[in-house]
Amino acid sequence: MSLGLIGRKIGMMRIFTENGDAFPVTVIDVASNRITQIKKTSSNGYCAAQVSFGQKKISRVNKPTAGHCAKAGVIAGSIIREFRVKDDSILSSFQNGMEIKSDIFKVGQKVDISGITIGKGFSGAIKLHNFSSNRASHGNSKAHKKTGSIGMAQDPGRIFPGKRMAAHMGNVKRTIQNLEILRIDSERNLLLVKGAIPGSKDGYVVVRSSVKEKK
């Protein structure tokens, strides 16, 4: 595992290559990533870097978090995440309060991006699980979008756990793997990633180096 960045999803756009090929890209703002703590094997049992992103109102920061960030010389961020690494040598050039910029990635690199999907509210089985709807006519009475049979008869006399039924849709953490970085704007700390990523506009995402990169 390697160091990553926390970002904010700005939106999507289209870019063109020198050959004239068009690609849809998602723009991610990764500015203001600062290290709040470096964990080492000798003291913590594992190697990791704790990173803070953005800035939170002082009135909304609890005292433990405020003290923890002040110790590192960092303003309390709106989100804090931890990135585990293989060994201490990877973090030898980093220290508390240091800003991590987009240059830790490179153009063409594959990354995994995690985010919270857009919430769709309570949804039926047809929308949520892509079930087929029932017949439109020929004896069908007010059961066009019903789930249908959900179990058997007296034996076993119950619905098995995990049965796909109507439920809340979206608002869950999802990770998209092997997305390619097409461009990096170092001045504004922007990543332009090929394709779509989870979450709504202005939502927080976590960008890491791909763990299953296709050769």
Short mmCIF file of C-alpha atoms in Angstrom, two decimals:
data_model
loop_
_atom_site.label_atom_id
_atom_site.label_comp_id
_atom_site.label_asym_id
_atom_site.label_seq_id
_atom_site.Cartn_x
_atom_site.Cartn_y
_atom_site.Cartn_z
CA MET A 1 0.00 0.00 0.00
CA SER A 2 1.13 3.58 -0.61
CA LEU A 3 0.31 7.14 0.31
CA GLY A 4 -2.87 8.63 -1.13
CA LEU A 5 -4.87 11.86 -1.20
CA ILE A 6 -8.26 13.06 -0.04
CA GLY A 7 -10.14 15.11 -2.60
CA ARG A 8 -13.37 16.85 -3.50
CA LYS A 9 -15.29 15.89 -6.61
CA ILE A 10 -15.74 19.05 -8.68
CA GLY A 11 -17.61 17.51 -11.61
CA MET A 12 -17.15 15.98 -15.05
CA MET A 13 -15.94 17.36 -18.37
CA ARG A 14 -14.44 16.23 -21.65
CA ILE A 15 -10.83 16.52 -22.79
CA PHE A 16 -9.14 15.83 -26.12
CA THR A 17 -5.81 14.15 -26.75
CA GLU A 18 -3.28 15.18 -29.38
CA ASN A 19 -4.73 12.48 -31.65
CA GLY A 20 -8.18 14.03 -31.40
CA ASP A 21 -9.64 11.33 -29.15
CA ALA A 22 -12.25 12.55 -26.65
CA PHE A 23 -12.40 11.18 -23.11
CA PRO A 24 -14.86 11.89 -20.28
CA VAL A 25 -12.98 12.83 -17.12
CA THR A 26 -13.82 13.60 -13.51
CA VAL A 27 -12.06 16.61 -11.98
CA ILE A 28 -10.89 16.11 -8.38
CA ASP A 29 -9.57 18.92 -6.18
CA VAL A 30 -6.80 17.52 -3.94
CA ALA A 31 -5.51 20.80 -2.49
CA SER A 32 -4.90 21.30 1.26
CA ASN A 33 -3.90 17.72 2.15
CA ARG A 34 -1.76 17.98 5.27
CA ILE A 35 -0.21 15.32 7.48
CA THR A 36 -1.53 15.35 11.06
CA GLN A 37 0.35 12.28 12.31
CA ILE A 38 2.96 9.79 11.12
CA LYS A 39 2.66 6.35 12.66
CA LYS A 40 5.69 4.07 12.85
CA THR A 41 6.07 0.36 13.47
CA SER A 42 8.16 0.91 16.59
CA SER A 43 5.57 3.04 18.39
CA ASN A 44 2.23 2.15 16.77
CA GLY A 45 2.74 -1.36 15.44
CA TYR A 46 2.21 -0.36 11.81
CA CYS A 47 3.23 2.31 9.29
CA ALA A 48 0.73 4.94 8.24
CA ALA A 49 0.20 8.61 7.54
CA GLN A 50 -2.84 10.40 8.91
CA VAL A 51 -3.98 13.11 6.50
CA SER A 52 -6.37 16.03 6.99
CA PHE A 53 -8.24 17.66 4.10
CA GLY A 54 -9.97 21.01 3.86
CA GLN A 55 -10.93 23.22 6.77
CA LYS A 56 -13.73 22.94 9.31
CA LYS A 57 -15.35 25.75 11.30
CA ILE A 58 -13.65 26.11 14.67
CA SER A 59 -17.04 26.02 16.41
CA ARG A 60 -17.67 22.56 14.93
CA VAL A 61 -14.35 20.99 15.96
CA ASN A 62 -14.31 19.02 19.21
CA LYS A 63 -11.46 19.57 21.66
CA PRO A 64 -9.61 16.25 21.13
CA THR A 65 -9.48 16.80 17.36
CA ALA A 66 -8.49 20.45 17.76
CA GLY A 67 -5.66 19.52 20.12
CA HIS A 68 -4.49 16.69 17.87
CA CYS A 69 -4.31 18.96 14.81
CA ALA A 70 -2.73 21.83 16.76
CA LYS A 71 0.04 19.50 17.90
CA ALA A 72 0.89 18.88 14.24
CA GLY A 73 0.57 22.57 13.39
CA VAL A 74 -2.41 21.95 11.11
CA ILE A 75 -5.84 23.59 11.00
CA ALA A 76 -8.54 21.00 11.73
CA GLY A 77 -9.81 19.63 8.44
CA SER A 78 -13.30 18.68 7.40
CA ILE A 79 -12.22 15.07 6.93
CA ILE A 80 -9.32 12.97 8.25
CA ARG A 81 -8.18 9.66 6.76
CA GLU A 82 -5.29 7.28 7.32
CA PHE A 83 -3.12 5.73 4.62
CA ARG A 84 -1.14 2.61 5.49
CA VAL A 85 2.21 2.01 3.82
CA LYS A 86 4.52 -1.00 3.59
CA ASP A 87 7.43 0.30 5.67
CA ASP A 88 8.74 3.37 7.47
CA SER A 89 11.16 4.28 4.67
CA ILE A 90 8.28 5.43 2.45
CA LEU A 91 7.41 8.14 4.98
CA SER A 92 11.00 9.16 5.73
CA SER A 93 10.71 12.34 3.65
CA PHE A 94 7.41 13.41 5.27
CA GLN A 95 6.75 15.11 8.58
CA ASN A 96 3.82 16.47 10.59
CA GLY A 97 2.21 19.57 9.11
CA MET A 98 3.66 18.93 5.67
CA GLU A 99 1.37 19.42 2.67
CA ILE A 100 0.96 16.53 0.24
CA LYS A 101 0.41 17.65 -3.32
CA SER A 102 -0.82 16.06 -6.52
CA ASP A 103 2.75 15.31 -7.64
CA ILE A 104 2.74 12.05 -5.65
CA PHE A 105 0.82 10.69 -8.65
CA LYS A 106 1.82 10.75 -12.31
CA VAL A 107 -0.03 10.89 -15.61
CA GLY A 108 -1.03 7.43 -16.82
CA GLN A 109 -1.02 5.94 -13.32
CA LYS A 110 -3.91 3.69 -12.30
CA VAL A 111 -5.71 4.61 -9.06
CA ASP A 112 -8.55 3.33 -6.87
CA ILE A 113 -11.11 5.95 -5.85
CA SER A 114 -13.56 5.54 -2.95
CA GLY A 115 -16.59 7.70 -2.24
CA ILE A 116 -20.16 7.72 -0.93
CA THR A 117 -22.68 7.06 -3.71
CA ILE A 118 -25.63 9.36 -4.36
CA GLY A 119 -28.59 8.44 -2.14
CA LYS A 120 -31.77 7.53 -4.02
CA GLY A 121 -34.06 6.96 -1.03
CA PHE A 122 -36.31 3.94 -0.47
CA SER A 123 -36.59 2.04 -3.76
CA GLY A 124 -38.51 -0.97 -4.96
CA ALA A 125 -36.96 -4.23 -6.13
CA ILE A 126 -37.38 -3.38 -9.82
CA LYS A 127 -35.30 -0.20 -9.56
CA LEU A 128 -32.92 -1.43 -6.86
CA HIS A 129 -32.17 -4.96 -8.09
CA ASN A 130 -33.14 -4.66 -11.78
CA PHE A 131 -36.01 -7.16 -11.44
CA SER A 132 -38.42 -7.56 -14.36
CA SER A 133 -41.85 -6.00 -13.91
CA ASN A 134 -45.01 -8.10 -13.97
CA ARG A 135 -47.44 -8.24 -16.90
CA ALA A 136 -49.13 -5.01 -17.92
CA SER A 137 -52.54 -6.63 -18.42
CA HIS A 138 -54.07 -10.11 -18.92
CA GLY A 139 -55.30 -10.56 -15.40
CA ASN A 140 -52.75 -8.43 -13.60
CA SER A 141 -54.48 -6.24 -11.04
CA LYS A 142 -52.43 -3.60 -9.21
CA ALA A 143 -49.32 -5.79 -9.15
CA HIS A 144 -47.32 -4.34 -12.03
CA LYS A 145 -44.30 -3.41 -9.92
CA LYS A 146 -44.64 -5.93 -7.11
CA THR A 147 -41.57 -7.91 -6.09
CA GLY A 148 -43.33 -11.23 -6.66
CA SER A 149 -42.74 -14.41 -4.71
CA ILE A 150 -40.32 -13.94 -1.81
CA GLY A 151 -40.36 -17.41 -0.31
CA MET A 152 -41.87 -20.88 -0.23
CA ALA A 153 -44.80 -22.46 1.62
CA GLN A 154 -45.08 -23.96 5.10
CA ASP A 155 -41.66 -25.51 4.68
CA PRO A 156 -39.45 -23.61 5.46
CA GLY A 157 -42.15 -21.11 6.41
CA ARG A 158 -39.84 -18.12 6.43
CA ILE A 159 -37.94 -15.72 4.19
CA PHE A 160 -34.26 -16.53 3.88
CA PRO A 161 -31.80 -13.85 5.06
CA GLY A 162 -30.35 -11.78 2.23
CA LYS A 163 -33.44 -11.99 0.04
CA ARG A 164 -33.39 -9.09 -2.40
CA MET A 165 -36.34 -6.86 -1.58
CA ALA A 166 -37.26 -3.17 -1.48
CA ALA A 167 -34.71 -1.18 0.52
CA HIS A 168 -32.75 2.05 0.74
CA MET A 169 -30.80 2.72 -2.44
CA GLY A 170 -27.43 4.46 -2.57
CA ASN A 171 -25.60 6.42 0.16
CA VAL A 172 -23.04 3.64 0.63
CA LYS A 173 -19.26 3.53 0.24
CA ARG A 174 -18.10 2.25 -3.14
CA THR A 175 -14.64 1.91 -4.69
CA ILE A 176 -13.89 2.06 -8.41
CA GLN A 177 -10.61 0.35 -9.29
CA ASN A 178 -8.04 0.93 -12.03
CA LEU A 179 -9.05 4.42 -13.11
CA GLU A 180 -6.42 6.16 -15.21
CA ILE A 181 -5.10 9.65 -14.46
CA LEU A 182 -5.14 11.48 -17.80
CA ARG A 183 -3.93 14.90 -16.64
CA ILE A 184 -2.56 16.60 -13.54
CA ASP A 185 -2.80 20.35 -12.91
CA SER A 186 0.04 20.90 -10.43
CA GLU A 187 -0.63 24.63 -10.02
CA ARG A 188 -4.23 24.15 -8.88
CA ASN A 189 -3.73 20.63 -7.45
CA LEU A 190 -6.32 19.01 -9.72
CA LEU A 191 -6.50 15.41 -10.90
CA LEU A 192 -8.34 14.59 -14.12
CA VAL A 193 -9.35 10.94 -13.95
CA LYS A 194 -10.77 8.98 -16.86
CA GLY A 195 -14.41 7.99 -16.34
CA ALA A 196 -16.90 8.48 -13.53
CA ILE A 197 -16.35 8.10 -9.79
CA PRO A 198 -18.79 7.54 -6.90
CA GLY A 199 -20.51 10.44 -5.19
CA SER A 200 -22.21 13.71 -5.92
CA LYS A 201 -20.71 17.08 -6.80
CA ASP A 202 -18.60 18.48 -3.92
CA GLY A 203 -18.51 15.04 -2.30
CA TYR A 204 -15.36 13.75 -0.61
CA VAL A 205 -13.34 10.99 -2.26
CA VAL A 206 -10.16 9.11 -1.37
CA VAL A 207 -7.58 8.49 -4.11
CA ARG A 208 -5.05 5.65 -3.69
CA SER A 209 -2.62 3.86 -5.97
CA SER A 210 -4.27 0.84 -7.57
CA VAL A 211 -3.87 -2.45 -5.69
CA LYS A 212 -4.92 -4.61 -8.65
CA GLU A 213 -3.38 -2.77 -11.56
CA LYS A 214 -3.76 -4.61 -14.84
CA LYS A 215 -0.43 -5.17 -16.56
#
